mmCIF file of C-alpha atoms and ligand atoms in Angstrom:
data_model
loop_
_atom_site.group_PDB
_atom_site.id
_atom_site.type_symbol
_atom_site.label_atom_id
_atom_site.label_comp_id
_atom_site.label_asym_id
_atom_site.label_seq_id
_atom_site.Cartn_x
_atom_site.Cartn_y
_atom_site.Cartn_z
ATOM 1 C CA MET A 1 120.382 29.276 137.910
ATOM 2 C CA ILE A 2 121.240 31.214 134.751
ATOM 3 C CA GLN A 3 120.716 34.967 134.707
ATOM 4 C CA PHE A 4 120.986 37.299 131.746
ATOM 5 C CA GLU A 5 121.445 40.942 132.664
ATOM 6 C CA ASN A 6 121.073 43.402 129.790
ATOM 7 C CA VAL A 7 122.851 41.007 127.461
ATOM 8 C CA SER A 8 123.422 42.137 123.886
ATOM 9 C CA LYS A 9 125.269 40.651 120.950
ATOM 10 C CA ARG A 10 126.459 42.675 118.008
ATOM 11 C CA PHE A 11 128.319 40.710 115.353
ATOM 12 C CA HIS A 12 131.273 42.218 113.454
ATOM 13 C CA ASP A 13 129.089 43.117 110.495
ATOM 14 C CA GLY A 14 126.881 45.200 112.801
ATOM 15 C CA THR A 15 124.005 42.694 113.131
ATOM 16 C CA MET A 16 122.327 43.081 116.518
ATOM 17 C CA ALA A 17 121.446 39.431 117.110
ATOM 18 C CA VAL A 18 120.396 39.883 120.740
ATOM 19 C CA LYS A 19 119.222 43.132 122.281
ATOM 20 C CA SER A 20 119.479 43.832 125.985
ATOM 21 C CA LEU A 21 118.112 40.520 127.165
ATOM 22 C CA ASN A 22 116.981 40.116 130.763
ATOM 23 C CA LEU A 23 116.063 36.619 131.753
ATOM 24 C CA THR A 24 116.297 34.209 134.671
ATOM 25 C CA ILE A 25 116.300 30.474 134.080
ATOM 26 C CA ASN A 26 115.732 28.559 137.293
ATOM 27 C CA GLU A 27 117.600 25.535 138.516
ATOM 28 C CA GLY A 28 116.027 22.295 137.320
ATOM 29 C CA GLU A 29 113.784 24.092 134.879
ATOM 30 C CA PHE A 30 112.969 22.904 131.363
ATOM 31 C CA PHE A 31 113.232 26.244 129.607
ATOM 32 C CA VAL A 32 112.352 26.610 125.944
ATOM 33 C CA LEU A 33 113.500 29.407 123.629
ATOM 34 C CA ILE A 34 111.274 29.726 120.599
ATOM 35 C CA GLY A 35 110.991 32.187 117.748
ATOM 36 C CA PRO A 36 111.271 32.488 114.002
ATOM 37 C CA SER A 37 114.533 31.888 112.188
ATOM 38 C CA GLY A 38 117.011 34.691 112.887
ATOM 39 C CA SER A 39 115.339 35.784 116.128
ATOM 40 C CA GLY A 40 118.520 35.205 118.165
ATOM 41 C CA LYS A 41 117.849 31.807 119.786
ATOM 42 C CA THR A 42 121.133 30.127 118.864
ATOM 43 C CA THR A 43 123.127 33.243 119.741
ATOM 44 C CA THR A 44 121.430 33.377 123.152
ATOM 45 C CA LEU A 45 122.214 29.704 123.762
ATOM 46 C CA LYS A 46 125.836 29.901 122.634
ATOM 47 C CA MET A 47 126.544 32.874 124.864
ATOM 48 C CA ILE A 48 125.763 30.672 127.890
ATOM 49 C CA ASN A 49 128.722 28.341 127.277
ATOM 50 C CA ARG A 50 130.823 31.121 125.753
ATOM 51 C CA LEU A 51 130.857 29.741 122.233
ATOM 52 C CA ILE A 52 129.854 33.320 121.411
ATOM 53 C CA ASP A 53 131.178 36.300 123.393
ATOM 54 C CA LEU A 54 128.757 38.888 124.696
ATOM 55 C CA SER A 55 129.061 42.441 123.417
ATOM 56 C CA ASP A 56 127.324 43.906 126.432
ATOM 57 C CA GLY A 57 125.806 42.905 129.750
ATOM 58 C CA THR A 58 126.482 39.927 131.987
ATOM 59 C CA ILE A 59 125.468 36.296 132.245
ATOM 60 C CA PHE A 60 125.661 34.669 135.671
ATOM 61 C CA ILE A 61 125.599 30.954 136.383
ATOM 62 C CA ASN A 62 124.857 30.229 140.025
ATOM 63 C CA GLY A 63 125.628 33.834 140.816
ATOM 64 C CA LYS A 64 129.091 33.823 139.229
ATOM 65 C CA LYS A 65 129.850 35.693 136.005
ATOM 66 C CA ILE A 66 130.535 33.279 133.153
ATOM 67 C CA SER A 67 133.655 35.268 132.306
ATOM 68 C CA ASP A 68 135.036 34.380 135.753
ATOM 69 C CA TYR A 69 134.786 30.633 135.124
ATOM 70 C CA ASP A 70 137.674 28.668 133.695
ATOM 71 C CA ILE A 71 136.541 28.031 130.113
ATOM 72 C CA HIS A 72 137.123 24.245 130.333
ATOM 73 C CA GLU A 73 135.344 23.976 133.647
ATOM 74 C CA LEU A 74 132.443 25.923 132.178
ATOM 75 C CA ARG A 75 132.183 23.838 128.992
ATOM 76 C CA TRP A 76 132.534 20.505 130.746
ATOM 77 C CA ASN A 77 129.778 21.406 133.148
ATOM 78 C CA ILE A 78 127.403 22.387 130.387
ATOM 79 C CA GLY A 79 126.167 19.666 128.044
ATOM 80 C CA TYR A 80 125.480 20.729 124.476
ATOM 81 C CA VAL A 81 123.325 19.010 121.869
ATOM 82 C CA LEU A 82 123.169 20.216 118.293
ATOM 83 C CA GLN A 83 120.568 19.870 115.567
ATOM 84 C CA GLN A 84 122.810 17.996 113.191
ATOM 85 C CA ILE A 85 124.014 14.768 114.671
ATOM 86 C CA ALA A 86 127.576 15.538 115.614
ATOM 87 C CA LEU A 87 129.023 12.200 116.685
ATOM 88 C CA PHE A 88 132.630 11.388 115.822
ATOM 89 C CA PRO A 89 132.262 8.945 112.919
ATOM 90 C CA HIS A 90 135.476 6.979 113.473
ATOM 91 C CA MET A 91 134.788 6.411 117.183
ATOM 92 C CA SER A 92 132.532 3.760 118.685
ATOM 93 C CA ILE A 93 129.312 4.726 120.466
ATOM 94 C CA GLU A 94 131.026 4.031 123.774
ATOM 95 C CA GLU A 95 133.975 6.290 122.902
ATOM 96 C CA ASN A 96 131.637 9.009 121.711
ATOM 97 C CA ILE A 97 129.742 9.016 125.001
ATOM 98 C CA ALA A 98 132.971 8.920 127.001
ATOM 99 C CA VAL A 99 134.563 12.041 125.486
ATOM 100 C CA VAL A 100 133.907 14.466 128.353
ATOM 101 C CA PRO A 101 134.285 11.917 131.200
ATOM 102 C CA ASP A 102 137.674 11.051 129.615
ATOM 103 C CA MET A 103 138.698 14.695 129.564
ATOM 104 C CA LYS A 104 137.623 14.950 133.174
ATOM 105 C CA LYS A 105 139.894 11.976 133.860
ATOM 106 C CA TRP A 106 137.233 9.701 135.312
ATOM 107 C CA ASP A 107 138.565 6.190 135.907
ATOM 108 C CA LYS A 108 137.876 3.533 133.282
ATOM 109 C CA GLU A 109 135.420 1.530 135.348
ATOM 110 C CA LYS A 110 133.337 4.529 136.260
ATOM 111 C CA ILE A 111 133.195 5.550 132.596
ATOM 112 C CA ALA A 112 132.213 2.032 131.450
ATOM 113 C CA SER A 113 129.368 1.781 133.922
ATOM 114 C CA ARG A 114 128.213 5.299 133.087
ATOM 115 C CA VAL A 115 128.083 4.422 129.371
ATOM 116 C CA ASP A 116 125.959 1.341 130.088
ATOM 117 C CA GLU A 117 123.669 3.287 132.375
ATOM 118 C CA LEU A 118 123.101 6.007 129.777
ATOM 119 C CA LEU A 119 122.462 3.587 126.929
ATOM 120 C CA GLU A 120 119.913 1.771 129.051
ATOM 121 C CA MET A 121 118.287 5.071 129.948
ATOM 122 C CA VAL A 122 117.478 5.704 126.267
ATOM 123 C CA GLY A 123 116.482 2.126 125.546
ATOM 124 C CA LEU A 124 119.574 1.004 123.643
ATOM 125 C CA GLU A 125 120.921 -2.310 124.894
ATOM 126 C CA PRO A 126 124.568 -1.593 125.879
ATOM 127 C CA GLN A 127 126.064 -4.895 124.688
ATOM 128 C CA THR A 128 124.430 -4.497 121.295
ATOM 129 C CA TYR A 129 125.231 -0.868 120.688
ATOM 130 C CA LYS A 130 128.324 0.333 122.500
ATOM 131 C CA HIS A 131 130.845 -1.138 120.083
ATOM 132 C CA ARG A 132 129.055 0.054 116.976
ATOM 133 C CA LYS A 133 130.087 3.037 114.873
ATOM 134 C CA PRO A 134 127.583 5.918 114.531
ATOM 135 C CA SER A 135 126.899 4.951 110.902
ATOM 136 C CA GLU A 136 125.564 1.605 112.140
ATOM 137 C CA LEU A 137 122.710 3.373 113.970
ATOM 138 C CA SER A 138 119.542 4.989 112.632
ATOM 139 C CA GLY A 139 119.192 8.777 112.685
ATOM 140 C CA GLY A 140 116.932 8.631 115.732
ATOM 141 C CA GLN A 141 119.346 6.353 117.580
ATOM 142 C CA GLN A 142 122.294 8.605 116.724
ATOM 143 C CA GLN A 143 120.512 11.648 118.052
ATOM 144 C CA ARG A 144 119.692 9.702 121.203
ATOM 145 C CA ILE A 145 123.435 9.150 121.597
ATOM 146 C CA GLY A 146 123.947 12.875 121.025
ATOM 147 C CA VAL A 147 121.602 13.544 123.937
ATOM 148 C CA VAL A 148 123.159 11.072 126.369
ATOM 149 C CA ARG A 149 126.664 12.184 125.401
ATOM 150 C CA ALA A 150 125.707 15.651 126.622
ATOM 151 C CA LEU A 151 124.587 14.100 129.916
ATOM 152 C CA ALA A 152 127.596 11.819 130.299
ATOM 153 C CA ALA A 153 129.708 13.808 132.726
ATOM 154 C CA ASP A 154 126.670 14.803 134.742
ATOM 155 C CA PRO A 155 126.572 18.500 133.830
ATOM 156 C CA GLU A 156 124.312 20.839 135.747
ATOM 157 C CA ILE A 157 123.073 22.526 132.607
ATOM 158 C CA ILE A 158 122.201 21.130 129.201
ATOM 159 C CA LEU A 159 121.843 23.318 126.130
ATOM 160 C CA MET A 160 119.939 21.882 123.189
ATOM 161 C CA ASP A 161 119.699 23.635 119.844
ATOM 162 C CA GLU A 162 116.802 22.237 117.795
ATOM 163 C CA PRO A 163 118.016 18.749 118.690
ATOM 164 C CA PHE A 164 115.097 16.879 117.160
ATOM 165 C CA SER A 165 114.268 18.963 114.109
ATOM 166 C CA ALA A 166 116.120 16.726 111.646
ATOM 167 C CA LEU A 167 114.306 13.608 112.814
ATOM 168 C CA ASP A 168 111.267 11.892 111.384
ATOM 169 C CA PRO A 169 108.048 12.610 113.364
ATOM 170 C CA ILE A 170 107.993 9.260 115.150
ATOM 171 C CA SER A 171 111.597 9.378 116.414
ATOM 172 C CA ARG A 172 111.026 12.973 117.298
ATOM 173 C CA GLU A 173 108.031 12.267 119.479
ATOM 174 C CA LYS A 174 109.780 9.366 121.130
ATOM 175 C CA LEU A 175 112.778 11.556 121.972
ATOM 176 C CA GLN A 176 110.524 14.349 123.239
ATOM 177 C CA ASP A 177 108.857 11.864 125.569
ATOM 178 C CA ASP A 178 112.240 10.505 126.649
ATOM 179 C CA ILE A 179 113.726 13.892 127.370
ATOM 180 C CA VAL A 180 110.723 14.973 129.442
ATOM 181 C CA LYS A 181 110.913 11.743 131.437
ATOM 182 C CA MET A 182 114.667 12.055 131.828
ATOM 183 C CA GLN A 183 114.364 15.645 132.984
ATOM 184 C CA LYS A 184 111.971 14.551 135.744
ATOM 185 C CA GLU A 185 114.513 11.973 136.929
ATOM 186 C CA ILE A 186 117.770 13.889 136.616
ATOM 187 C CA LYS A 187 116.375 17.371 137.350
ATOM 188 C CA LYS A 188 118.918 19.226 135.234
ATOM 189 C CA THR A 189 118.470 22.743 133.977
ATOM 190 C CA ILE A 190 117.692 22.403 130.280
ATOM 191 C CA VAL A 191 117.671 25.288 127.822
ATOM 192 C CA PHE A 192 116.042 24.013 124.678
ATOM 193 C CA VAL A 193 115.778 25.880 121.372
ATOM 194 C CA THR A 194 113.036 25.079 118.907
ATOM 195 C CA HIS A 195 110.906 26.790 116.305
ATOM 196 C CA ASP A 196 108.081 24.314 116.800
ATOM 197 C CA MET A 197 105.324 25.521 119.136
ATOM 198 C CA GLN A 198 103.834 22.057 119.623
ATOM 199 C CA GLU A 199 107.204 20.832 120.804
ATOM 200 C CA ALA A 200 107.593 23.845 123.095
ATOM 201 C CA LEU A 201 104.165 23.405 124.687
ATOM 202 C CA LYS A 202 104.734 19.715 125.139
ATOM 203 C CA ILE A 203 108.098 19.845 126.874
ATOM 204 C CA GLY A 204 108.584 23.303 128.382
ATOM 205 C CA ASP A 205 108.058 24.305 131.997
ATOM 206 C CA ARG A 206 108.373 27.850 130.699
ATOM 207 C CA ILE A 207 108.649 29.169 127.191
ATOM 208 C CA CYS A 208 110.402 32.334 126.044
ATOM 209 C CA ILE A 209 109.178 33.692 122.730
ATOM 210 C CA MET A 210 111.794 35.733 120.867
ATOM 211 C CA LYS A 211 111.576 38.038 117.890
ATOM 212 C CA ASP A 212 114.302 40.209 116.342
ATOM 213 C CA GLY A 213 116.714 39.572 119.211
ATOM 214 C CA GLU A 214 114.220 40.525 121.879
ATOM 215 C CA ILE A 215 111.919 38.717 124.274
ATOM 216 C CA VAL A 216 108.272 39.029 123.362
ATOM 217 C CA GLN A 217 106.862 36.977 126.224
ATOM 218 C CA VAL A 218 108.012 34.483 128.831
ATOM 219 C CA GLY A 219 105.484 32.198 130.461
ATOM 220 C CA THR A 220 104.197 28.736 131.186
ATOM 221 C CA PRO A 221 102.357 26.951 128.355
ATOM 222 C CA ASN A 222 99.138 27.811 130.135
ATOM 223 C CA GLU A 223 99.979 31.523 130.360
ATOM 224 C CA LEU A 224 100.920 31.728 126.695
ATOM 225 C CA ILE A 225 97.755 30.000 125.541
ATOM 226 C CA TYR A 226 95.402 31.968 127.781
ATOM 227 C CA HIS A 227 97.187 35.279 128.085
ATOM 228 C CA PRO A 228 99.143 35.916 124.896
ATOM 229 C CA ILE A 229 100.641 39.375 125.275
ATOM 230 C CA ASN A 230 100.113 40.435 121.637
ATOM 231 C CA ASP A 231 99.146 39.307 118.142
ATOM 232 C CA PHE A 232 102.582 37.900 117.431
ATOM 233 C CA VAL A 233 102.258 35.435 120.315
ATOM 234 C CA LYS A 234 98.656 34.676 119.389
ATOM 235 C CA GLU A 235 99.676 33.883 115.865
ATOM 236 C CA PHE A 236 102.573 31.749 117.017
ATOM 237 C CA ILE A 237 100.332 29.746 119.345
ATOM 238 C CA GLY A 238 97.642 29.696 116.703
ATOM 239 C CA LYS A 239 99.891 27.792 114.310
ATOM 240 C CA ILE A 240 98.885 24.665 116.129
ATOM 241 C CA ASN A 241 96.056 23.184 114.194
ATOM 242 C CA TYR A 242 93.542 22.549 116.927
ATOM 243 C CA ASN A 243 91.110 21.151 114.385
ATOM 244 C CA GLU A 244 93.404 18.233 113.821
ATOM 245 C CA ILE A 245 93.464 17.347 117.466
ATOM 246 C CA HIS A 246 91.212 14.519 118.373
ATOM 247 C CA PHE A 247 88.902 16.003 120.961
ATOM 248 C CA ASP A 248 86.551 14.040 123.127
ATOM 249 C CA LEU A 249 85.108 16.260 125.820
ATOM 250 C CA GLU A 250 83.659 13.342 127.723
ATOM 251 C CA ASN A 251 87.127 11.904 128.344
ATOM 252 C CA VAL A 252 88.458 15.099 129.865
ATOM 253 C CA LEU A 253 85.770 15.588 132.461
ATOM 254 C CA SER A 254 86.414 15.449 136.129
ATOM 255 C CA GLN A 255 83.732 14.641 138.672
ATOM 256 C CA THR A 256 85.085 17.038 141.259
ATOM 257 C CA HIS A 257 84.857 20.769 141.166
ATOM 258 C CA ASP A 258 86.914 23.465 142.796
ATOM 259 C CA LYS A 259 85.342 24.085 146.195
ATOM 260 C CA ASN A 260 86.224 27.787 145.982
ATOM 261 C CA LEU A 261 84.047 28.324 142.941
ATOM 262 C CA GLU A 262 80.397 29.055 143.410
ATOM 263 C CA LEU A 263 78.477 26.518 141.400
ATOM 264 C CA GLU A 264 75.677 28.959 140.580
ATOM 265 C CA LYS A 265 78.171 31.266 138.886
ATOM 266 C CA MET A 266 79.987 28.587 136.929
ATOM 267 C CA SER A 267 79.567 28.719 133.154
ATOM 268 C CA LEU A 268 78.126 25.656 131.533
ATOM 269 C CA ILE A 269 78.863 24.353 128.068
ATOM 270 C CA PRO A 270 77.080 21.529 126.284
ATOM 271 C CA ILE A 271 78.812 18.165 125.866
ATOM 272 C CA THR A 272 78.733 18.700 122.114
ATOM 273 C CA SER A 273 81.047 21.765 122.337
ATOM 274 C CA SER A 274 83.989 21.975 119.977
ATOM 275 C CA LEU A 275 87.511 22.423 121.253
ATOM 276 C CA GLN A 276 87.414 26.098 120.257
ATOM 277 C CA GLN A 277 84.193 26.686 122.175
ATOM 278 C CA THR A 278 85.603 24.909 125.197
ATOM 279 C CA LEU A 279 88.841 26.907 125.129
ATOM 280 C CA LYS A 280 86.890 30.110 124.791
ATOM 281 C CA ALA A 281 84.759 29.314 127.845
ATOM 282 C CA LEU A 282 87.891 28.427 129.804
ATOM 283 C CA SER A 283 89.586 31.674 128.894
ATOM 284 C CA LYS A 284 86.983 33.462 131.035
ATOM 285 C CA GLN A 285 86.775 31.065 133.981
ATOM 286 C CA ASP A 286 89.239 28.700 135.577
ATOM 287 C CA GLN A 287 86.704 25.943 135.724
ATOM 288 C CA ILE A 288 83.503 25.262 133.811
ATOM 289 C CA GLY A 289 80.736 22.714 133.978
ATOM 290 C CA VAL A 290 79.651 20.455 131.156
ATOM 291 C CA GLU A 291 76.016 19.597 130.684
ATOM 292 C CA LYS A 292 74.146 16.928 128.826
ATOM 293 C CA GLU A 293 70.397 16.888 128.524
ATOM 294 C CA GLY A 294 70.044 19.572 131.162
ATOM 295 C CA GLU A 295 72.256 17.933 133.772
ATOM 296 C CA ILE A 296 75.827 18.728 134.798
ATOM 297 C CA ILE A 297 77.830 15.622 133.998
ATOM 298 C CA GLY A 298 81.274 16.877 134.986
ATOM 299 C CA TYR A 299 83.773 19.706 135.265
ATOM 300 C CA LEU A 300 86.754 20.939 133.324
ATOM 301 C CA ASN A 301 89.675 23.157 134.215
ATOM 302 C CA ARG A 302 92.450 24.718 132.155
ATOM 303 C CA GLN A 303 95.117 22.325 133.302
ATOM 304 C CA SER A 304 93.174 19.233 132.346
ATOM 305 C CA ILE A 305 92.395 20.582 128.895
ATOM 306 C CA ILE A 306 96.021 21.526 128.226
ATOM 307 C CA GLN A 307 97.113 18.092 129.305
ATOM 308 C CA HIS A 308 94.534 16.579 126.995
ATOM 309 C CA LEU A 309 95.699 18.742 124.100
ATOM 310 C CA LEU A 310 99.297 17.798 124.619
ATOM 311 C CA ASN A 311 98.503 14.104 124.906
ATOM 312 C CA ASN A 312 96.611 14.289 121.667
ATOM 313 C CA LEU A 313 98.943 16.457 119.629
ATOM 314 C CA LYS A 314 100.627 13.219 118.737
ATOM 315 C CA GLU A 315 97.549 11.717 117.143
ATOM 316 C CA GLY A 316 96.741 14.981 115.414
ATOM 317 C CA GLU A 317 100.162 15.092 113.806
ATOM 318 C CA GLU A 318 99.967 11.596 112.398
ATOM 319 C CA GLU A 319 96.616 12.105 110.712
HETATM 320 P P1 ADP B 1 118.107 31.808 115.367
HETATM 321 O O1 ADP B 1 118.895 30.739 116.059
HETATM 322 O O2 ADP B 1 116.957 32.304 116.158
HETATM 323 O O3 ADP B 1 117.689 31.396 113.997
HETATM 324 P P2 ADP B 1 120.612 33.277 115.375
HETATM 325 O O4 ADP B 1 120.918 33.509 116.795
HETATM 326 O O5 ADP B 1 121.362 32.202 114.671
HETATM 327 O O6 ADP B 1 119.047 33.092 115.184
HETATM 328 O O7 ADP B 1 120.866 34.625 114.565
HETATM 329 C C1 ADP B 1 120.362 35.877 114.967
HETATM 330 C C2 ADP B 1 120.779 36.938 113.970
HETATM 331 O O8 ADP B 1 122.193 37.079 114.000
HETATM 332 C C3 ADP B 1 120.427 36.608 112.531
HETATM 333 O O9 ADP B 1 120.099 37.809 111.899
HETATM 334 C C4 ADP B 1 121.709 36.038 111.974
HETATM 335 O O10 ADP B 1 121.789 36.232 110.586
HETATM 336 C C5 ADP B 1 122.758 36.838 112.708
HETATM 337 N N1 ADP B 1 124.020 36.111 112.885
HETATM 338 C C6 ADP B 1 124.192 34.898 113.468
HETATM 339 N N2 ADP B 1 125.501 34.545 113.486
HETATM 340 C C7 ADP B 1 126.170 35.572 112.893
HETATM 341 C C8 ADP B 1 127.546 35.834 112.593
HETATM 342 N N3 ADP B 1 128.507 34.969 112.948
HETATM 343 N N4 ADP B 1 127.859 36.996 111.982
HETATM 344 C C9 ADP B 1 126.895 37.881 111.661
HETATM 345 N N5 ADP B 1 125.582 37.723 111.906
HETATM 346 C C10 ADP B 1 125.218 36.572 112.507
HETATM 347 MG MG1 MG B 2 119.357 28.757 115.425
#
């Protein structure tokens, strides 16, 4: 668990990059920090592994102040992935992945099997890739190595600063899918910075929206979409072009309805409803019915529509 208690950062030139931040990131959570450029995301992230010192307040990891940790112990137990691919060019893929395990003095066999395991995890055949130099891999493959390198020594926490923003859309989506899948398997705490709301909604368990060094709202994707706290959040969420999303109401319907809802009171929308009309109806009720030619043909809830949106963001983007 990572806790921020009244954390502020003032740089030497007087810039207040982060202002009295209070935040708890739970163990095993996929936590996304999002906000416009200059809102303090990178500063917030770098304070966690002490790449940037705090000016005020305290950060705790598992209840212990970060300043009380040995700096090496702290860094080795926190994986870090950067936007620009930061592999060592003269070292092989295997050596790149092994950097932290080597520093931790793992034995050679353990390191070798870990490298193979990680390469397999991201779909790169170990025998083919481990002896290559970074320049012999595509951008997407290199960034994949950047991600597994951060996981190599089995850290509890992984910090990722816009790790996919330099990638082409297809590699980016593939890596987003991979990281979500990986997170479910390895259950690490991930703090992920992005400025892309689609990415945030797709991968985050919770999302923290920042502006001018302050938190505007923290919530699940569902909470942000249905209960945006102010116009700034609305506008941020609204940047997603819902019109581009392929929407087929019939495919989202469920045949079961929530037993706690009284059917007579349930709102009904026609099968021909647009996505906007559907979202609007769902902002008032947790579940709604869908009718066709005067008959209820199925039910819809918020969760199923969000899932549908996220599944289809991909197609929308490619159009
Ligand atoms: P983000 O990652 O959200 O784009 P940053 O955390 O990098 O934002 O920056 C937050 C604010 O702090 C910005 O106004 C930025 O210009 C400023 N800043 C970042 N690093 C420094 C620095 N080393 N010295 C002075 N100001 C900085
Ligand atoms: Mg940044």
